[in-house]
Amino acid sequence: MLTSIDTAPAHVPVIIVGGGQGGLSLSFLLQQQGIEHLILEKHRIAHAWRSERWDSFCLVTPNRQCRLPGFSYVGEYGGKDPHGFMLKHEIVDFLEAYARLVNPPIREGVAVTRVKPRAQGGFVVETSDGAYTADKVIVAISGYHTPIVPRVGAAMPATLPQIHSLDYRNPQDLPEGGVLVVGSGQSGCQIAEDLMLAGRQVHLAVGDAPRAPRVYRGRDATDWLEEMGHYDMPITEHPSSEKVRQNENHYLTGRDGGREIDLRKFALRGMKLYGMLDGVEGHTVRFRQDLTAHLDAADATYLRIRKTIDDYIEREGIDAPQEADYAPCWAPERDPESLDLAAQGIGSVIWSTGFRMDFGFIDAPVFDGRGYPGHDRGIAAHDGLYFIGLPWLHTWGSGRFAGVARDAAHIVEHIAGAMAPALRQTATA
């Protein structure tokens, strides 16, 4: 049984901000090194998975990729569906089981309000329950902090309910009527499908997110890509270099055992597709004339991934079943220009328009103009400051269960090296 610490010493060698999979992974490895530390968690372990996902949410990467230090889905956890995709409550169960194994020193319900470097080295860590000092601080709170609602949202009719995807739970919680979903990244597409399957009339404003195959040539596409080493590629070797961090995630789903998302098929089932939202005048929403271009671009990425897999199969001489060529099943006669909210009976709007990072509580001068922390594999330029859980921190898997263990090990190795003299002195005392 996990026991949260009620009080802690005023000075802790290492403070970890955040008790998710990143923070727990760090704690496991720090304990192996005999390094004293403390996790400060604003809410409770697995809070984001428990409280900031919709009811039908599931992973889009296979369960077998859930590998944390000393604990994996197919190993210590004893999961029975390695090629499946855990639902929200199963993800919470997985993390709670890991927390019981790690048994970390943690204070839940304690918010970190400021991290300030000290002139003599180390940091002052101010919290909702007093201040600490620490030699090292590891920020383990991902990069999805503040929900983004475009300014145009303020022009929507005041009587029309609007929520961010962060607050969406299920179709039954929404007012009656059609739903306008703005944004077609992973969340937007999956929420749009959730509403469609519940019988709602869905209107989806499509952005520039790419799509990916689910199962291709007899295997999940992630199996092929992992075997090809795609997930081990460091950002320094990626063709887009650091720009890849700004890319939208490919949309697909793990729902009902996993499947592709093809918005053209959604259109055949009655979903109304539009280009990117461009403005609002009264009850009329205007869209850019780019729906066709976005659908074609998403297909192009999908086909490039398939070809990458085809080339690998041919190069390695692998016996794999052939797949039929992809042919678009639907295309708009023209890109729609507008939507009359009242005439179409729109009862609510869901903004699936992403998040912005907010590391404003950290005073160290390590951030660029976008607020992204400068770092080398999570090691910040300011001595003693670290980050983990950010997308493409080092590889594609850095912001996911698949890669957090490697990132945590690198950071803990760096900390152990820096603290080695003090640790040796303690051991011989």
C-alpha atoms as one frame of an Amber mdcrd trajectory, in Angstrom:
protein
   0.000   0.000   0.000   1.444   3.363  -1.053   1.836   5.781   1.830   2.172
   9.478   1.135   4.671  11.392   3.288   3.022  13.917   5.609   6.178  15.906
   6.295   9.644  16.038   4.772  13.002  17.597   5.677  13.556  21.185   4.626
  16.454  20.109   2.396  16.259  17.217  -0.041  19.091  16.359  -2.433  16.703
  15.765  -5.359  13.158  17.053  -5.752  10.951  15.679  -8.519   8.027  17.845
  -9.612   5.233  15.536 -10.723   4.152  12.019  -9.781   3.247  10.549 -13.162
   5.090   7.823 -15.030   8.153  10.050 -15.385   8.381  10.884 -11.697   7.809
   7.280 -10.633  10.452   6.023 -13.089  12.968   8.495 -11.689  12.168   7.467
  -8.126  12.723   3.784  -8.911  16.149   4.495 -10.394  17.194   7.015  -7.737
  16.403   4.471  -5.046  18.651   1.971  -6.814  21.444   4.549  -6.640  20.773
   5.291  -2.974  20.021   8.949  -3.742  17.622  10.665  -1.348  14.749  12.398
  -3.132  11.162  13.535  -2.827   8.288  13.693  -5.326   5.931  16.655  -5.031
   2.630  15.953  -6.792   0.002  18.660  -7.120  -2.883  16.185  -7.176  -2.369
  12.421  -6.843  -0.547   9.719  -8.734  -2.013   9.157 -12.236  -4.135  12.310
 -11.927  -4.005  13.275 -15.603  -4.985   9.789 -16.768  -7.712   9.576 -14.148
  -9.212  13.057 -14.375  -8.252  14.654 -17.702  -9.349  12.042 -20.257 -12.734
  11.185 -21.717 -14.540   8.022 -20.651 -13.742   5.923 -23.744 -10.088   7.070
 -23.896  -7.509   4.392 -24.616  -3.872   4.205 -25.620  -2.980   4.450 -29.304
   0.258   2.505 -28.797   0.127  -1.204 -27.904   0.194  -2.274 -24.277   3.464
  -4.142 -24.837   5.189  -0.763 -25.275   4.365   0.163 -21.686   7.819  -0.376
 -20.215   8.876   1.452 -17.069  12.056   0.783 -15.059  11.636  -2.546 -13.296
   8.060  -2.886 -14.501   6.509  -3.687 -17.864   3.033  -4.609 -19.038   4.083
  -8.022 -20.361   6.475  -8.702 -17.479   6.005  -7.709 -13.864   2.476  -6.349
 -14.375   1.319  -9.606 -15.926  -0.853  -8.021 -18.604  -2.795 -10.456 -20.758
  -3.311  -8.335 -23.874   0.101  -7.168 -25.131  -1.206  -6.181 -28.554  -4.275
  -4.439 -27.162  -4.725  -0.865 -25.977  -5.458  -0.127 -22.335  -8.574   1.867
 -21.490  -8.399   4.832 -19.145  -9.134   2.882 -15.970  -6.648   0.189 -16.976
  -3.906   2.786 -17.442  -4.638   4.085 -13.950  -4.489   0.531 -12.574  -1.150
  -0.022 -14.334   0.365   3.135 -12.839  -1.017   2.456  -9.377   0.519  -1.020
  -9.501   3.842   0.541 -10.467   3.570   3.050  -7.628   3.088   0.191  -5.170
   6.253  -1.422  -6.491   8.287   1.783  -6.398   6.835   2.966  -3.062   8.273
   6.435  -3.705   8.817   9.157  -1.135   5.994  11.415  -2.258   3.838  14.243
  -0.999   0.513  14.346  -2.824  -1.688  17.424  -2.872   1.348  19.723  -2.747
   1.710  22.193  -5.618   5.087  23.606  -6.591   4.663  27.343  -7.089   8.238
  28.437  -7.713  11.662  26.975  -8.423  14.391  29.532  -7.889  18.140  28.980
  -8.244  20.264  29.907  -5.216  23.468  31.932  -5.519  25.369  29.246  -3.600
  24.030  26.487  -5.864  20.926  24.372  -5.794  17.378  25.663  -5.620  14.650
  26.997  -3.407  11.426  25.117  -4.157   8.373  26.997  -2.946   5.175  24.993
  -2.570   1.617  25.300  -1.348   2.837  23.728   1.895   6.053  25.594   2.572
   9.526  25.877   1.059  12.289  23.349   0.491  15.839  23.544  -0.747  17.283
  20.994  -3.168  20.560  20.356  -4.949  18.758  19.030  -8.033  15.264  19.577
  -9.410  13.677  17.347 -12.050  10.544  18.703 -13.733   8.328  15.763 -14.677
   5.059  17.377 -15.736   5.044  16.778 -19.523   4.341  19.781 -21.764   0.542
  19.864 -21.888  -0.340  22.489 -19.323  -2.727  25.227 -20.452  -5.631  24.419
 -22.792  -5.629  26.544 -25.936  -8.876  28.099 -27.141  -8.348  30.343 -30.168
  -9.355  33.974 -29.823 -12.137  33.382 -32.328 -13.865  31.366 -29.612 -14.848
  34.633 -27.959 -16.911  35.478 -31.043 -19.087  32.369 -30.739 -22.678  33.053
 -29.617 -22.694  33.561 -25.873 -25.534  31.067 -25.461 -23.603  28.261 -27.178
 -21.821  25.986 -24.664 -18.097  25.560 -25.372 -15.595  23.204 -23.737 -12.016
  22.170 -24.359 -11.209  18.535 -25.094  -9.635  18.431 -21.620 -13.130  18.695
 -20.144 -14.951  16.331 -22.506 -16.087  13.075 -20.881 -18.911  11.549 -22.942
 -21.687  12.454 -25.400 -24.362  12.237 -22.716 -22.882  15.168 -20.812 -23.283
  17.531 -23.770 -26.424  19.510 -24.549 -28.715  18.080 -27.205 -28.026  18.849
 -30.835 -25.106  18.651 -33.196 -21.526  19.187 -32.086 -18.831  21.252 -33.761
 -15.397  19.789 -33.013 -12.551  22.145 -33.874  -9.248  20.376 -34.502  -8.404
  16.983 -35.986  -5.390  15.833 -34.023  -5.535  12.600 -32.044  -7.975  13.969
 -29.477 -10.194  15.745 -31.985 -10.558  12.736 -34.265 -11.182  10.308 -31.415
 -13.733  12.589 -29.754 -15.459  13.157 -33.108 -15.703   9.384 -33.561 -16.974
   8.940 -29.998 -19.772  11.402 -30.702 -20.579   9.882 -34.085 -20.852   6.387
 -32.625 -23.290   7.784 -30.052 -25.528   9.040 -32.876 -24.609  12.704 -32.680
 -24.370  14.843 -35.808 -20.731  15.859 -35.842 -19.179  18.789 -37.702 -15.372
  18.579 -37.719 -13.025  21.447 -38.590 -10.021  19.618 -40.031  -6.474  20.811
 -39.416  -3.107  19.663 -40.701  -2.514  16.629 -38.471  -1.248  13.581 -40.407
  -2.681  10.085 -40.167  -1.020   6.699 -39.801  -1.862   3.080 -40.618  -2.911
   0.807 -37.783  -2.430  -2.743 -39.080  -0.416  -3.120 -42.259   0.857  -6.242
 -43.956  -0.134  -8.499 -41.112   1.193  -6.516 -38.165   0.462  -3.361 -36.246
   2.393  -0.572 -37.942   4.049   0.266 -34.611   5.532  -3.255 -34.574   7.142
  -2.663 -37.946   8.392   0.797 -37.044   9.853  -0.374 -33.755  11.593  -3.296
 -35.463  13.031  -0.854 -38.003  14.539   1.252 -35.217  12.281   4.214 -35.870
  11.538   4.676 -32.186  15.218   4.630 -31.282  16.069   7.519 -33.617  17.339
  10.451 -31.541  16.096  13.896 -32.396  19.617  14.818 -33.496  19.253  12.367
 -36.393  15.687  13.245 -37.356  15.393  14.954 -40.770  13.383  17.781 -39.197
  15.722  18.103 -36.207  14.153  20.087 -33.343  11.262  21.253 -35.554   9.747
  17.792 -35.136   8.741  18.823 -31.608   6.198  21.193 -33.130   4.585  18.540
 -35.341   1.058  17.284 -34.771   0.734  13.666 -33.668  -0.531  11.203 -36.266
  -4.144  10.300 -35.696  -5.318   6.708 -35.278  -7.049   4.868 -32.448  -6.742
   1.873 -30.156 -10.511   1.687 -29.756 -12.132  -1.749 -30.090  -8.775  -3.419
 -30.552  -7.274  -0.675 -32.691  -8.078   0.721 -36.113  -7.154   3.427 -38.547
  -8.976   6.721 -38.628  -9.873   7.800 -42.137 -11.888  11.010 -42.064 -13.168
  10.246 -45.555 -14.919   7.172 -44.131 -16.369   9.326 -41.374 -17.795  11.600
 -44.064 -19.478   8.629 -45.745 -21.096   7.864 -42.388 -22.552  11.347 -42.133
 -19.884  13.421 -40.405 -19.595  16.908 -41.910 -16.034  17.984 -42.667 -14.683
  21.507 -43.093 -11.330  23.224 -43.413  -9.661  25.124 -40.612 -11.870  27.548
 -38.731 -11.271  31.070 -40.012 -13.782  33.322 -38.277 -17.191  33.738 -36.657
 -19.886  36.278 -37.501 -22.998  35.930 -35.398 -24.234  32.362 -35.889 -22.113
  31.801 -38.993 -18.735  30.081 -38.793 -16.352  30.590 -41.714 -13.730  28.072
 -42.798 -10.609  28.224 -44.898 -10.793  26.538 -48.275  -8.253  23.875 -47.341
 -10.252  20.735 -46.504  -9.209  18.909 -49.672  -5.582  19.886 -49.148  -5.599
  18.630 -45.540  -7.220  15.307 -46.448  -4.732  14.778 -49.269  -1.762  15.684
 -47.053  -2.914  13.261 -44.333  -3.218  10.507 -46.939   0.249  11.324 -48.287
   1.783  10.794 -44.842  -0.194   7.573 -44.423   1.110   6.294 -47.760   4.699
   7.312 -46.959   4.593   5.230 -43.778   3.236   2.264 -45.721   5.995   2.622
 -48.307   8.645   2.807 -45.584   7.354  -0.510 -44.273   7.158  -1.975 -47.799
  10.767  -1.011 -48.455  11.892  -2.597 -45.188  10.023  -5.834 -45.935  11.573
  -6.034 -49.391  15.052  -5.135 -48.173  14.992  -7.776 -45.440  13.286 -10.443
 -47.542  10.422 -10.807 -45.074   7.433 -12.937 -46.009   4.451 -10.677 -45.285
   0.981 -10.591 -46.853   0.336  -8.019 -49.543  -2.099  -5.147 -49.047  -4.419
  -3.608 -51.584  -3.484  -0.158 -52.858  -5.171   2.666 -51.000  -7.877   4.531
 -52.876  -9.741   7.493 -51.333 -13.338   6.479 -50.659 -14.713  10.029 -50.561
 -13.772  13.544 -51.556 -15.625  16.831 -51.085 -17.273  18.242 -54.168 -15.981
  21.585 -52.985 -14.430  22.911 -49.812 -17.279  24.235 -47.645 -17.043  27.912
 -46.802 -19.340  28.294 -43.805 -21.637  26.688 -41.259 -24.828  28.204 -39.885
 -24.798  27.089 -36.259 -28.474  27.761 -35.655 -29.734  26.253 -38.914 -27.692
  23.083 -38.352 -28.847  22.725 -34.746 -25.375  22.940 -33.223 -25.761  22.544
 -29.470 -22.118  22.704 -28.365 -18.534  23.304 -29.467 -15.494  21.255 -28.450
 -12.110  22.903 -28.902  -9.553  20.199 -29.605  -6.869  22.762 -30.257  -4.069
  21.575 -28.039  -2.152  22.974 -25.101   0.649  25.388 -24.467   3.522  24.808
 -22.076   3.648  26.822 -18.888   6.905  26.578 -17.000   6.449  30.070 -15.594
   7.084  28.823 -12.060  10.728  28.121 -12.948  12.965  31.181 -12.658  16.050
  29.695 -14.348  16.891  31.325 -17.712  16.703  28.182 -19.851  13.630  28.858
 -22.003  13.348  29.949 -25.622  10.840  32.437 -27.039   8.110  29.789 -27.129
   8.668  28.836 -23.509  10.358  25.550 -24.398  13.236  24.615 -22.060  16.678
  24.360 -23.568  18.181  20.979 -22.719  20.324  18.109 -23.925  18.384  14.876
 -23.400  16.584  16.471 -20.474  19.676  18.027 -18.895  19.129  21.788 -18.812
  21.857  24.354 -19.328  21.417  25.510 -15.721  23.317  23.177 -13.417  21.072
  20.856 -11.438  17.874  21.374 -13.476  16.330  18.551 -15.515  13.202  17.868
 -17.584  11.468  14.619 -18.490   8.248  13.634 -20.278   8.390  16.205 -23.075
   7.595  15.046 -26.622  10.814  14.250 -28.476  12.926  15.004 -25.414  15.310
  12.497 -26.998  13.260  10.123 -29.193   9.689   9.663 -30.407   8.903   7.667
 -27.274  10.059  10.316 -24.792   6.574  11.608 -24.074   5.104   8.112 -23.971
   5.367   4.923 -21.944   7.674   3.545 -24.638  10.608   5.873 -24.020  10.364
   7.387 -20.562  12.497   4.647 -18.968  15.454   5.425 -21.218  15.172   9.147
 -20.516  14.886   8.577 -16.771  17.963   6.336 -16.785  20.003   8.974 -18.619
  19.017  11.704 -16.166  19.643   9.569 -13.078  23.028   8.501 -14.452  23.945
  12.167 -14.865  22.786  13.000 -11.333  24.606  10.031  -9.852  27.794  11.097
 -11.606  27.485  14.651 -10.320  26.758  13.478  -6.781  29.305  10.645  -6.706
  31.794  12.353  -4.349  29.082  13.088  -1.779  27.658   9.585  -2.098  31.094
   8.005  -1.552  31.657  10.194   1.494  28.296   9.159   2.954  29.001   5.488
   2.280  32.338   5.591   4.143  31.134   7.741   7.017
